[in-house]
Structures are given as structure tokens and as C-alpha cells.
Coordinates of C-alpha atoms in Angstrom, one line a residue:
M1 CA 3.7 -16.3 0.2
S2 CA 2.0 -18.2 -2.7
L3 CA -0.5 -17.1 -5.7
A4 CA -2.8 -19.5 -4.5
M5 CA -3.1 -18.0 -1.0
E6 CA -2.9 -14.4 -2.7
N7 CA -6.0 -14.9 -4.3
T8 CA -7.7 -15.7 -1.0
V9 CA -7.2 -12.4 0.3
R10 CA -7.7 -10.2 -2.5
W11 CA -11.4 -8.9 -2.8
D12 CA -10.6 -8.7 -6.6
R13 CA -10.2 -12.6 -7.2
L14 CA -13.4 -13.9 -4.8
T15 CA -16.7 -14.6 -6.4
A16 CA -19.6 -12.9 -4.5
P17 CA -20.7 -16.0 -2.2
E18 CA -17.1 -16.3 -0.7
L19 CA -17.4 -12.8 0.3
R20 CA -20.7 -13.3 2.1
A21 CA -19.3 -16.0 4.2
L22 CA -16.2 -13.7 4.7
A23 CA -18.8 -11.6 6.1
E24 CA -20.3 -14.3 7.7
R25 CA -17.1 -15.0 9.7
D26 CA -16.6 -11.2 10.9
A27 CA -13.4 -10.4 7.9
L28 CA -11.9 -7.6 8.3
V29 CA -12.1 -5.4 5.4
V30 CA -8.4 -3.6 4.6
L31 CA -9.0 -0.7 2.2
P32 CA -5.7 0.7 0.5
V33 CA -5.6 4.6 0.3
A34 CA -3.5 5.4 -2.0
S35 CA -2.9 7.9 -4.7
L36 CA -2.0 8.5 -8.5
E37 CA 0.6 11.2 -8.9
Q38 CA 4.1 12.2 -10.0
H39 CA 7.0 9.7 -8.9
G40 CA 10.0 11.7 -10.5
P41 CA 11.6 10.3 -13.6
H42 CA 12.2 6.5 -12.6
L43 CA 9.2 5.6 -10.9
P44 CA 5.7 4.9 -12.2
V45 CA 2.5 7.4 -10.7
W46 CA 1.5 4.0 -9.8
T47 CA 4.0 4.0 -7.1
D48 CA 1.9 4.8 -4.0
S49 CA -0.9 2.0 -4.8
M50 CA 1.8 -0.3 -5.8
I51 CA 3.3 -0.2 -2.1
G52 CA 0.3 0.1 -0.3
H53 CA -1.2 -2.9 -2.2
A54 CA 1.2 -5.3 -1.8
C55 CA 1.7 -4.4 2.3
C56 CA -2.0 -4.9 2.3
I57 CA -1.8 -8.5 1.0
R58 CA 1.2 -9.4 2.5
A59 CA -0.4 -8.7 6.4
A60 CA -3.8 -10.4 5.4
Q61 CA -1.7 -13.5 3.9
K62 CA 0.0 -13.0 7.6
A63 CA -3.2 -12.9 9.2
A64 CA -5.2 -15.0 7.4
D65 CA -7.0 -16.9 10.2
L66 CA -9.0 -13.5 11.2
P67 CA -9.9 -13.7 8.3
A68 CA -9.1 -10.5 6.4
V69 CA -9.4 -9.7 2.8
V70 CA -7.9 -6.6 0.9
L71 CA -10.3 -4.4 -1.7
P72 CA -8.2 -3.2 -4.6
P73 CA -6.5 0.2 -3.9
M74 CA -8.6 3.6 -3.8
W75 CA -5.5 5.3 -6.2
Q76 CA -7.5 8.3 -6.7
G77 CA -6.0 10.7 -3.2
M78 CA -5.7 14.0 -2.4
S79 CA -2.7 15.0 -4.5
E80 CA -3.2 18.3 -5.8
H81 CA 0.1 19.9 -4.3
H82 CA 1.6 17.3 -7.1
L83 CA 0.1 18.7 -10.2
P84 CA 2.9 21.2 -11.3
Y85 CA 4.8 18.0 -13.0
G86 CA 1.6 16.0 -14.4
G87 CA 1.3 12.6 -14.4
T88 CA -1.4 13.4 -11.1
I89 CA -5.4 12.7 -10.8
T90 CA -6.1 14.3 -7.2
L91 CA -9.5 14.2 -5.2
D92 CA -10.9 17.4 -3.1
Y93 CA -11.3 16.3 0.3
A94 CA -15.5 16.6 0.2
T95 CA -15.2 13.7 -2.2
F96 CA -12.7 12.5 -0.7
R97 CA -14.7 11.5 2.9
A98 CA -17.7 10.0 -0.1
V99 CA -15.8 7.8 -1.2
L100 CA -14.9 6.8 1.5
T101 CA -18.7 6.6 3.1
C102 CA -19.3 4.7 0.3
V103 CA -17.5 2.3 0.9
C104 CA -18.2 2.4 5.0
R105 CA -22.3 1.9 4.0
S106 CA -21.4 -0.5 1.3
I107 CA -19.3 -3.6 3.4
K108 CA -21.6 -2.6 5.9
A109 CA -24.7 -3.5 4.1
Q110 CA -23.1 -6.9 2.8
G111 CA -22.5 -7.8 6.6
F112 CA -18.9 -7.2 7.4
R113 CA -18.2 -4.7 10.8
K114 CA -14.9 -3.3 10.4
L115 CA -12.9 -1.3 8.5
F116 CA -8.9 -1.2 8.3
L117 CA -8.1 2.0 6.5
V118 CA -4.0 1.4 5.6
N119 CA -3.2 4.9 3.8
S120 CA 0.4 4.9 1.6
H121 CA 0.4 8.5 0.2
G122 CA 1.8 11.2 2.5
G123 CA -1.4 14.0 1.2
N124 CA -3.2 11.8 2.9
I125 CA -2.8 11.6 6.7
D126 CA -4.7 14.3 8.1
P127 CA -7.6 13.9 5.7
L128 CA -8.2 9.9 6.4
A129 CA -7.5 10.6 10.1
V130 CA -10.7 12.8 10.5
A131 CA -12.6 11.0 8.3
A132 CA -11.9 7.6 10.0
R133 CA -12.9 8.9 13.5
E134 CA -16.5 10.3 11.9
L135 CA -16.7 7.6 9.8
C136 CA -16.6 5.6 13.3
L137 CA -19.3 7.1 14.6
E138 CA -21.8 7.7 11.4
F139 CA -21.5 3.6 10.8
D140 CA -21.3 2.7 14.2
M141 CA -18.1 0.3 13.9
P142 CA -14.8 0.3 14.3
V143 CA -13.2 2.2 11.8
V144 CA -9.3 2.4 12.1
A145 CA -6.9 3.8 9.9
T146 CA -3.0 4.2 9.7
T147 CA 0.0 5.2 6.8
V148 CA 2.1 2.1 6.2
F149 CA 5.5 3.9 6.4
H150 CA 4.8 4.8 10.0
V151 CA 3.2 1.9 11.4
A152 CA 6.2 0.2 12.0
G153 CA 7.9 3.5 13.9
P154 CA 11.9 4.2 13.4
K155 CA 12.5 0.3 12.8
L156 CA 11.9 1.5 9.1
G157 CA 14.5 4.0 9.0
E158 CA 16.8 1.4 10.0
L159 CA 16.9 -0.2 7.3
L160 CA 17.9 2.6 4.9
D161 CA 21.3 3.9 4.5
T162 CA 20.4 8.2 3.2
Q163 CA 17.4 9.0 5.5
P164 CA 15.5 8.9 8.3
G165 CA 12.3 7.2 7.0
V166 CA 9.7 7.1 3.9
Q167 CA 10.1 10.5 1.4
H168 CA 9.3 10.5 -2.2
A169 CA 10.3 8.7 -5.3
C170 CA 13.3 8.0 -2.8
E171 CA 15.4 5.6 -1.5
A172 CA 12.4 3.6 0.3
E173 CA 9.7 4.0 -2.5
T174 CA 12.7 2.7 -5.0
S175 CA 13.3 0.0 -3.2
F176 CA 9.7 -1.1 -2.7
W177 CA 9.3 -0.9 -6.7
L178 CA 13.3 -3.0 -7.4
A179 CA 11.7 -5.8 -4.8
L180 CA 8.2 -6.1 -6.5
H181 CA 8.5 -4.8 -10.4
P182 CA 12.1 -4.4 -10.4
E183 CA 11.0 -3.6 -14.8
Q184 CA 9.3 -0.7 -13.9
V185 CA 12.1 1.5 -12.7
R186 CA 13.7 3.6 -14.7
Q187 CA 17.3 2.9 -14.1
D188 CA 19.0 5.2 -16.8
K189 CA 16.5 7.9 -14.8
V190 CA 17.7 7.1 -11.1
A191 CA 20.9 8.7 -10.7
G192 CA 19.4 12.7 -11.6
A193 CA 16.3 11.7 -9.5
L194 CA 17.6 14.5 -6.9
S195 CA 16.3 17.8 -5.1
D196 CA 17.8 20.1 -3.5
P197 CA 13.9 20.9 -0.6
S198 CA 15.8 23.9 0.9
T199 CA 13.2 26.0 -0.7
T200 CA 10.5 25.3 2.0
R201 CA 9.7 25.8 6.1
A202 CA 8.9 23.1 8.2
G203 CA 8.1 23.2 11.8
P204 CA 5.0 24.5 13.9
F205 CA 3.6 26.1 10.6
Q206 CA 0.3 25.1 8.3
R207 CA 0.3 26.3 4.9
F208 CA 0.2 25.1 1.0
W209 CA 3.4 23.8 -0.3
S210 CA 3.4 22.3 -4.2
F211 CA 6.1 19.6 -5.0
A212 CA 7.2 22.3 -7.1
E213 CA 8.3 24.2 -4.1
R214 CA 9.6 21.4 -2.1
A215 CA 11.4 19.0 -4.4
P216 CA 12.0 21.3 -7.6
G217 CA 13.9 19.9 -10.6
T218 CA 12.4 16.5 -10.5
G219 CA 9.4 15.9 -7.8
V220 CA 12.1 13.8 -5.8
M221 CA 12.8 14.1 -2.1
G222 CA 15.4 11.7 -0.6
D223 CA 18.1 9.3 -3.0
P224 CA 16.8 7.1 -5.1
R225 CA 20.7 5.9 -5.5
A226 CA 20.7 3.7 -2.2
A227 CA 17.8 1.6 -3.5
T228 CA 17.7 -2.1 -3.4
A229 CA 15.6 -5.1 -3.8
E230 CA 17.0 -6.6 -0.8
K231 CA 16.0 -2.9 1.2
G232 CA 12.6 -3.5 -0.8
E233 CA 11.7 -6.6 0.8
K234 CA 12.6 -6.0 4.0
L235 CA 10.5 -3.4 4.5
L236 CA 7.7 -5.1 2.6
E237 CA 8.1 -7.6 5.6
L238 CA 8.9 -4.8 8.4
V239 CA 5.6 -2.9 7.1
S240 CA 3.1 -6.0 6.7
G241 CA 3.9 -7.8 10.0
A242 CA 3.0 -4.3 11.6
L243 CA 0.1 -4.2 9.6
A244 CA -0.9 -8.0 10.5
E245 CA -0.3 -7.3 14.3
A246 CA -2.6 -3.9 14.1
M247 CA -5.3 -6.5 12.6
R248 CA -5.3 -9.1 15.9
D249 CA -5.3 -5.9 18.1
P250 CA -8.2 -6.6 20.4
V251 CA -8.4 -2.5 21.4
L252 CA -8.6 -1.5 18.0
W253 CA -11.3 -3.8 16.7
R254 CA -13.8 -2.8 19.6
A255 CA -16.8 -1.4 19.0
P256 CA -17.2 2.7 19.7
H257 CA -19.1 4.4 22.0
D258 CA -21.7 5.7 20.9
V259 CA -21.0 9.4 22.5
W260 CA -23.7 10.7 20.9
K261 CA -25.8 9.2 23.0
G262 CA -24.4 8.9 26.5
G263 CA -22.9 5.4 25.9
K264 CA -19.6 4.1 27.5

């Protein structure tokens, strides 16, 4: 994808008149929802924001005919579980929900009528699902949420050698960095970026676990040693393709029922 084409789908690189013209064309607004948090000793704290933004930009380029336009990433997510390792800024749910509300209010005031919330941080999954449903009714417009690591289903895991899906600062996330900005990976730290995740419990239980419990020692879940730039490019292409397909799905973007007034 060319830089010139990238500039046409990035909200931050467009002028106000150009964005008003996109609203008149009923453009889909895409908000990458991410975090600023520790990603072990070898990856920058910008990891989730970088991955989500890159996937959304490529997806919007694939769906440029819609059109779609990508906001800068919402870099503050719900990351309190990463605080023990440092490098982390987190929101609480009330603030997280309030920021999303303000984004919805802002874009609707400018004539946009649909919002795609594309998440790239595990701690945002549950709160974002609740917020998207509430905002859809509150603003009477389709607000759809997904997570980049889930949108392509099991096909993503098929690209990996050591794990069935994306974990944290792992084979997958390190591969994204190697494909996009390899100079940001601390290669001399990769070999030691391993943890024993057996100190917590999965299954049908909900409680708070810090990452000092879930990934003691390094804050890493998964094996970044298997990461390659080639895998990262394949992952980016797979995820962006699945997101572009969702952007074009008419069922996702039809108007919500007004359930409070008996809408059908």
C-alpha cells in the first residue's frame, strides 16, 4: 500500500473540509482502541496501539471504496493488571466509557453515522463489548466492536508455530513489530523474554489477576523467539482483510432497533 493512499484514510492527515466531505459520503469511522502498557523487556509499551492502528489503516485502504477513515488510536485502555511491571498508563471503566462517549458525540455532530471500534488489547475486550452495545442505543447509530486478534478466527493461529493465538509480547506481537518497525525490537532481550503462566487459573472463573501473577518475571506470555517479519506481514494481511470484510458487511451496519420505543 502506498503512502499516498495511506494519507487518504488517516483522519490525522486529512483537513477539516476533507473530513466533512467524507461525512457527506457516509464514511465509516474506525477507532483503534488500544493501550499503553508493558510488553516485556523486548517490545515498546506502544505495542497494542501500533498493531491496532496498522491493521485498521491497511483494512481501510482495502475498503477505500466505502469509504472508511481511521482515527488515531485510543492509546489509553484498561491496563491496571500491567501496573506491577511499570511503563503502563490505565483508565478505569467509567473514564474508558466516557472517552468512547465523547468520540461518538463528536463524530455524530460532524455528520458521521457509524463507528467501528477495533480493539487490540485483551483487557479492553469485556468493557468494550458492553460499551459498544450501550453506545449503539444511546446515539442511535451502529457502533460495532471487535478485537484484531479474534476477527480472523482460527486462521490466525495457523500462521504461528508455538502458540494457538495471540498472547502477550509473544510470537505474534513480536512478528508484527518485525514486519513494521524491526528497529524497535530489542533483539538482545528476546531470548530471555519467557514466563511461566501456571500460577493462575482459567476456566469458568472471573477475578482480578495482575500480570505479575499471570506472567511472573518478564510480563511475557508466549514465545517471542519464534517471531519473524514474514509472519508479521502475513498476520497483518490476514487481520486487515478480515476487518475490511466486516467494514463491508451490510448486516453489521444497519440501523439499530429503537428498543425503548418499541422499534422493530
